XYZ file of C-alpha atoms in Angstrom:
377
model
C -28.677 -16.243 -47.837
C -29.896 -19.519 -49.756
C -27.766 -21.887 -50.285
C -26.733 -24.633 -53.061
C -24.953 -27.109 -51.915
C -23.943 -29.745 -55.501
C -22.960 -33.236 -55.780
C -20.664 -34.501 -58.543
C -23.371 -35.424 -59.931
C -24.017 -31.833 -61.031
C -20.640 -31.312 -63.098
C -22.333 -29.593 -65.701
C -23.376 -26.894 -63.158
C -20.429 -26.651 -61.423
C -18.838 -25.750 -64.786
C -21.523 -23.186 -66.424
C -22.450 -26.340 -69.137
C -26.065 -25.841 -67.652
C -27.614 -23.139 -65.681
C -31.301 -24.774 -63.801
C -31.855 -27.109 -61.490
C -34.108 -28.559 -59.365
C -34.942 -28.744 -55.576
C -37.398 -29.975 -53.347
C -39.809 -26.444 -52.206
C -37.570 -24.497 -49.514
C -39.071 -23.423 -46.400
C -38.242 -20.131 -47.849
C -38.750 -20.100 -51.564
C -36.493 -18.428 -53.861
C -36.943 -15.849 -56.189
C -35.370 -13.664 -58.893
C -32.815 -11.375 -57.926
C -31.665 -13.967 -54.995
C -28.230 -14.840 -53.916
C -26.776 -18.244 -54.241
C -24.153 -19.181 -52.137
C -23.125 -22.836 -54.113
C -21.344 -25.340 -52.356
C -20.059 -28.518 -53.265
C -20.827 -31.272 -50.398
C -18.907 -34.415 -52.030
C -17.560 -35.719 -48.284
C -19.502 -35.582 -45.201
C -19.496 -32.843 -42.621
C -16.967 -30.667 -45.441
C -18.620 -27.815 -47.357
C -16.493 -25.471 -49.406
C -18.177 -22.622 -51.623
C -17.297 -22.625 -55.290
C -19.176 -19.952 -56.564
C -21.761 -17.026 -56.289
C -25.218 -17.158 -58.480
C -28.123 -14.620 -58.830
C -31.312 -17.183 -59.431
C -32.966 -15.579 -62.730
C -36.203 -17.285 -63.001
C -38.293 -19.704 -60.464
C -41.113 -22.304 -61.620
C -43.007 -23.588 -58.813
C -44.819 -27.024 -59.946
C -46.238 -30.101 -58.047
C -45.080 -33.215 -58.610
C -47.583 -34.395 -61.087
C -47.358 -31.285 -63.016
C -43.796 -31.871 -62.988
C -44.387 -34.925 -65.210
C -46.534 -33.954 -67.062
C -44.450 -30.882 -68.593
C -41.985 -32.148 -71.055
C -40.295 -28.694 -71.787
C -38.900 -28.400 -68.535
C -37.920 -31.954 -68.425
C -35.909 -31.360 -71.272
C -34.600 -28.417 -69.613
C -33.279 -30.108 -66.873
C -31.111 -32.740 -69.180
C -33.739 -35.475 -68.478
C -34.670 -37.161 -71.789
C -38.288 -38.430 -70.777
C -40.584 -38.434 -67.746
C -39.876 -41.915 -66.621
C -36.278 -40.896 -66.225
C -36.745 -37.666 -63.780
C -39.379 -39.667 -61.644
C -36.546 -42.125 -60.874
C -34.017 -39.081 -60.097
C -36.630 -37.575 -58.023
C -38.163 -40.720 -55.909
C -34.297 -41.715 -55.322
C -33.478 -38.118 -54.345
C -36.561 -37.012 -52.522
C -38.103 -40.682 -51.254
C -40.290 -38.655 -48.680
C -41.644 -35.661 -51.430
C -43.037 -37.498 -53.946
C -46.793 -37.915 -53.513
C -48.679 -35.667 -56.174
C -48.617 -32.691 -54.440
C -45.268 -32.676 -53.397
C -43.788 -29.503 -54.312
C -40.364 -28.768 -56.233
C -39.071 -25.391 -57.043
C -37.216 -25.382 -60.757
C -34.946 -22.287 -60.787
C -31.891 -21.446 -63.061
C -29.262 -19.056 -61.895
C -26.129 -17.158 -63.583
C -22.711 -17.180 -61.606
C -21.771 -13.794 -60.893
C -17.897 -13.266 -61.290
C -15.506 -13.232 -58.411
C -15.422 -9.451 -58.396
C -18.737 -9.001 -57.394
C -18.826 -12.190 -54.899
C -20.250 -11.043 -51.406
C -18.473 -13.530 -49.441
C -15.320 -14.886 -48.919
C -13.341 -15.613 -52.500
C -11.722 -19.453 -52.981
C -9.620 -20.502 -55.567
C -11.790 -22.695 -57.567
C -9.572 -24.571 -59.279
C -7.361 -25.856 -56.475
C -10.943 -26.430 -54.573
C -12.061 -29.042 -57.131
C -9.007 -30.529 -57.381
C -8.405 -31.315 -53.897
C -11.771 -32.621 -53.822
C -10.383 -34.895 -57.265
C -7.457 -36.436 -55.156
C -9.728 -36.974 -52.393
C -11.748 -39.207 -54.668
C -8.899 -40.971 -56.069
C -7.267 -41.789 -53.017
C -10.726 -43.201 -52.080
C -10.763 -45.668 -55.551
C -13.752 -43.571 -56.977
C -11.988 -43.437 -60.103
C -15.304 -42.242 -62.066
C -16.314 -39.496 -59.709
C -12.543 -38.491 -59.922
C -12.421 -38.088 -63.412
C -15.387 -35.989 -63.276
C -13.991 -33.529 -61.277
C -10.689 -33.092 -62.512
C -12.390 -32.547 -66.011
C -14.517 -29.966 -64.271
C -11.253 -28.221 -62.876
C -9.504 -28.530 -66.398
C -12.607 -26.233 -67.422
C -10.668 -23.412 -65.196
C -7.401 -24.283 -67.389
C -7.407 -26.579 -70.396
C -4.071 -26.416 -70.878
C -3.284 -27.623 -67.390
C -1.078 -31.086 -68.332
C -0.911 -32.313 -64.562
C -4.640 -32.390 -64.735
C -4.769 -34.442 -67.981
C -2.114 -36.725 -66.862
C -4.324 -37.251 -63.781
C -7.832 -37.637 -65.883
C -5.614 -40.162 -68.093
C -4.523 -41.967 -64.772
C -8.658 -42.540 -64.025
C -9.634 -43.836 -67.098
C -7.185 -46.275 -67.002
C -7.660 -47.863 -63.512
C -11.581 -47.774 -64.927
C -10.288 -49.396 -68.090
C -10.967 -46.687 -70.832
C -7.669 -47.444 -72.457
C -8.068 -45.509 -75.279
C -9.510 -42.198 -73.800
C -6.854 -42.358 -71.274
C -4.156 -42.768 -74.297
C -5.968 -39.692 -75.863
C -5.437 -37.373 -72.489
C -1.764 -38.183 -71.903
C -1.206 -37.155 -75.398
C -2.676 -33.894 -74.667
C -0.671 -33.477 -72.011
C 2.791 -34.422 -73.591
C 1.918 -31.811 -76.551
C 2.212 -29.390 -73.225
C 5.417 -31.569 -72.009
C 7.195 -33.039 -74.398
C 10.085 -33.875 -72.169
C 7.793 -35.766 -69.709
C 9.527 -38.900 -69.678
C 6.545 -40.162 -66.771
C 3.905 -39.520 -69.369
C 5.742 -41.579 -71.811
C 5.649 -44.284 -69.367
C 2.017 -44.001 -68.231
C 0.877 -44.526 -72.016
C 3.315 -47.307 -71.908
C 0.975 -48.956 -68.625
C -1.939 -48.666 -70.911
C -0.426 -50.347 -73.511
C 0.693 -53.298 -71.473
C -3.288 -53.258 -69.574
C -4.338 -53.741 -73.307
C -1.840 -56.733 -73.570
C 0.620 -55.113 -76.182
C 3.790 -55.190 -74.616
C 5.478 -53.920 -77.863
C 3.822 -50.652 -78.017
C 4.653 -50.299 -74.422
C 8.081 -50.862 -75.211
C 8.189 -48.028 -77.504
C 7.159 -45.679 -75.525
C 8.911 -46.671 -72.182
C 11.466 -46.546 -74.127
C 11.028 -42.602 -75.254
C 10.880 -42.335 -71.461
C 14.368 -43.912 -70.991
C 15.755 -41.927 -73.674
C 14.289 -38.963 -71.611
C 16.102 -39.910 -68.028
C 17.569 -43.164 -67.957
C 17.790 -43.097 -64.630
C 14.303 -42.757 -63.501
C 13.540 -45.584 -61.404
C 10.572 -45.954 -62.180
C 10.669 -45.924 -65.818
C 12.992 -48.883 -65.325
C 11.142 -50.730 -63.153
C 8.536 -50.698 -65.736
C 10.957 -51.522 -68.469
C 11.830 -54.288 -66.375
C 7.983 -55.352 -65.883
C 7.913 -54.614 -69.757
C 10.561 -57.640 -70.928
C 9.332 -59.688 -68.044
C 6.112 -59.788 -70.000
C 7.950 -59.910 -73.414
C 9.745 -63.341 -71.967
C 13.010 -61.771 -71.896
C 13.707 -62.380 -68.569
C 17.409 -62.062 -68.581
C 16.515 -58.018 -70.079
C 14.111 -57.284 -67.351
C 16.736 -59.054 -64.495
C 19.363 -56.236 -65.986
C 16.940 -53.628 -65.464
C 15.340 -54.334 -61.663
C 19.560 -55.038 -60.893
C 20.101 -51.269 -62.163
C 17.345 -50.280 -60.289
C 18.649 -51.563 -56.974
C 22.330 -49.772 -57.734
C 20.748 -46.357 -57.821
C 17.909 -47.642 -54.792
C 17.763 -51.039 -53.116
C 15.214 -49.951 -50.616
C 12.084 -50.772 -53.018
C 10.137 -53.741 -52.162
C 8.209 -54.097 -54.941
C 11.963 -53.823 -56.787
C 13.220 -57.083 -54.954
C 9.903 -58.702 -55.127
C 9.598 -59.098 -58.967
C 13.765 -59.480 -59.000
C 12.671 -62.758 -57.006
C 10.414 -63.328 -59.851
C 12.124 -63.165 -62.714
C 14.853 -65.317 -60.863
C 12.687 -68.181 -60.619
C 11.595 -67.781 -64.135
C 15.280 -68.225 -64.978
C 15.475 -71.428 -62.376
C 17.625 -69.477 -59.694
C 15.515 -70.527 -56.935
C 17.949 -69.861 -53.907
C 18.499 -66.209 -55.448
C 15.165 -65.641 -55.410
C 14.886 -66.352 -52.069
C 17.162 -63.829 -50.900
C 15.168 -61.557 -53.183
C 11.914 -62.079 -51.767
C 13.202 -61.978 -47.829
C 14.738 -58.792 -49.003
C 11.464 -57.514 -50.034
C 9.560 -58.643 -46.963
C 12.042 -56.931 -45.022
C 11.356 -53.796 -46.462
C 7.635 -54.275 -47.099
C 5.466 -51.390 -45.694
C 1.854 -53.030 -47.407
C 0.064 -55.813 -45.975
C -1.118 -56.587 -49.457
C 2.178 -56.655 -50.624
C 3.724 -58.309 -48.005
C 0.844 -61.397 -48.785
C 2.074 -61.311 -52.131
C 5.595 -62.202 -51.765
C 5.569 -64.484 -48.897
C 3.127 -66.432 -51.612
C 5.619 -66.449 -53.883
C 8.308 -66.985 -51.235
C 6.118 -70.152 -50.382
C 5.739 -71.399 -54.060
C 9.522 -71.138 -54.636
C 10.111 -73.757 -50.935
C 7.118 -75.747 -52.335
C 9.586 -76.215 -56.004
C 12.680 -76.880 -53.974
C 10.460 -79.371 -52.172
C 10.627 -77.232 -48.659
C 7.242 -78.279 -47.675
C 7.496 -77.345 -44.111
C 9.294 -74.059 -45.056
C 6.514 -73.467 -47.893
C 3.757 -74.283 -45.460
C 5.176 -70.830 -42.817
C 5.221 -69.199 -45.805
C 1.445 -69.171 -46.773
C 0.511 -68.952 -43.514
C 2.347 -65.721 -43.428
C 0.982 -64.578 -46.846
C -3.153 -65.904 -45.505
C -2.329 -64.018 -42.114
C -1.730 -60.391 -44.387
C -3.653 -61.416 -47.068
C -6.773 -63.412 -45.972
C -7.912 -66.628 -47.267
C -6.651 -66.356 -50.938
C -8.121 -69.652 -52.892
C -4.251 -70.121 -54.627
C -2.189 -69.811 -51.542
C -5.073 -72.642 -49.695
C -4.434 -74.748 -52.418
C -0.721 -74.379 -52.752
C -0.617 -74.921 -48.958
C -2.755 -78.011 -48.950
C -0.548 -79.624 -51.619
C 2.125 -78.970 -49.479
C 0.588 -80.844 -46.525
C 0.001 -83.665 -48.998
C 3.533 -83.914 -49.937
C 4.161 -84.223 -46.207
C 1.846 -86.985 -46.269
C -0.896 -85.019 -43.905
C -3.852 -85.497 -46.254
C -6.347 -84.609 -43.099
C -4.162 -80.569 -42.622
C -4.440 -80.722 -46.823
C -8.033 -81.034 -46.419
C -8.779 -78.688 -44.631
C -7.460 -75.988 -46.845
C -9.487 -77.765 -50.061
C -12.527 -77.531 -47.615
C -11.810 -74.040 -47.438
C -11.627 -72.947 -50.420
C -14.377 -74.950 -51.817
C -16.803 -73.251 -48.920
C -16.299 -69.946 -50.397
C -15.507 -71.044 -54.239
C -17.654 -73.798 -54.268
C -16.698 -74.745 -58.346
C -12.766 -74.273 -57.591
C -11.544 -77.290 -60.433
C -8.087 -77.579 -57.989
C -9.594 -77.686 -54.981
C -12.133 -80.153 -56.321
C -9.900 -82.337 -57.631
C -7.369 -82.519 -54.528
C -10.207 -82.471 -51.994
C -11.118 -85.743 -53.831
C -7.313 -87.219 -53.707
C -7.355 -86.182 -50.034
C -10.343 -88.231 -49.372
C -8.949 -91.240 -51.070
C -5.855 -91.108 -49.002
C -7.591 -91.321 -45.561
């Protein structure tokens, strides 16, 4: 039985957009009235079958007769010659000499009824295969493939919110403001797709318009915590730090077990000049902190809070806490080697300059401080 196996770089197949292909000349050529058995191989070493094909026409050509025929170019979605060499040498490096042979062949996908094999749920397939991506930060290839699944169901709204949820982490703002739309015409009462459309608006620096619609969310469930804890991160950015301290305190009445809760609490306290509070905020959060990355981030600003009490020594455990999670960040070396220098240990405070400026070479701080260092020993 042959077999297909596509990539998701062959969407439009996968969906019944297009219909041919092309593949390097089998050992056993196909023919009309063949079987596909189509696979999608995204991950290594896991195959699942997505559908069953009967191959309806096959074009044998050689490479250089490939090239030269512009009609089956075109076919194939390729807009000149140029442009399916490069798909084919990075594709095939080892079959392209003249007489290389490919096979062209389209195919139709036979429906489930008459499927010789065992029958999958295609939707659910491509959508595990979608979170896989995700999870992975392929963000583009994700999108792809949830869009492929919505072809199964365009009126499913989780996989809009999800396709929304890809373009913005790849920064199509707009387009991902277009899909959650779609989805809240199918769930009005969503308050969490209020509040992603609300993220995008904030990503495109307009805190107002995320305000308005975090705050459809809140009039949705006022208790959802995270709604509030981006309401909170909403009139943090809006200046109104005393707002967004009410809202991360409410947060911690329903659930003080959230690091991330306590972390920006610390925040907004030290934006407000309650320094000791903040403290106890941030060792709270480190406490509860289950991310390395996270826990780097708030022993930083643990650190910078000692380093404005003048805590130097205190500061100083502090970044070495938040390099030892969080590697050699160029802010927490420099905040740590002004912290020696405050101690008076310009040769310790050096050392972190030199660091930085190894790997950042035009850092303006460290520049400048590596140069005070040097005038001090």
């Amino acid at each position: 039985m042959p077999i297909l196996l596509l990539k998701s770089k062959d969407i439009d197949l996968i969906t019944g957009k297009k219909n041919i292909t092309i593949r390097k000349l089998w050992k056993n050529p196909l023919y009309p009235g063949d079987r596909l058995y189509c696979y999608w191989n995204i991950l290594s070493k896991e195959r699942e079958k997505i559908f069953e094909a009967e191959v309806t026409s096959v074009n044998i050509l050689t490479y250089e007769e490939l090239l030269q025929n512009d009609k089956i170019i075109q076919d194939l979605g390729y807009k000149s010659s140029k442009e399916i060499e490069q798909y084919l040498k990075e594709t095939f490096p080892n079959n392209c000499s003249n007489e290389s042979k490919f096979q062209v062949f389209s195919f139709h996908k036979l429906p489930v009824s008459d499927w010789e094999g065992s029958i999958i749920d295609q939707k659910n397939m491509i959508v595990k295969k979608a979170d896989i991506l995700f999870n992975m930060g392929k963000f583009n290839q994700s999108s792809l493939c949830y869009k492929a699944a919505l072809e199964y169901d365009p009126e499913d709204s989780s996989l809009l919110n999800r396709i929304g949820d890809n373009l913005t982490r790849l920064g199509q703002f707009g387009d991902a403001i277009r899909y959650y739309k779609k989805a809240l015409k199918l769930e009005p009462n969503n308050e969490y797709l209020y509040n992603n459309i609300a993220i995008v608006y904030l990503n495109r620096e307009d805190p107002e318009k995320a305000l308005k619609m975090n705050t459809e969310a809140f009039k949705i469930n006022p208790k959802n915590t995270t709604v509030l804890y981006w309401r909170g991160i909403i009139f943090e950015m809006l200046n109104d730090f005393e707002k967004a301290l009410e809202f991360f305190d409410y947060i911690l009445e329903i659930d003080d077990t959230d690091s991330d809760v306590w972390n920006e609490r610390g925040t907004i306290l030290n934006m407000l000049g309650k320094s000791e509070e903040a403290l106890e905020s941030y060792d709270k959060s480190i406490a509860l902190c289950l991310n390395e990355n996270e826990d780097a981030n708030t022993w930083a600003s643990k650190g910078n809070t000692l380093l404005g009490l003048q805590r130097y020594s205190e500061a100083i455990e502090c970044y070495n806490e938040a390099l030892k999670w969080g590697g050699d960040n160029p802010i927490v070396l420099n905040n740590k080697g002004v912290a020696y220098m405050e101690l008076g240990n310009f040769e310790s405070a050096m050392e972190c300059f030199t660091k930085v400026l190894a790997e950042y070479p035009n850092n303006p701080d460290a520049q400048v401080l590596h140069e005070v260092c040097l005038d001090n020993l």
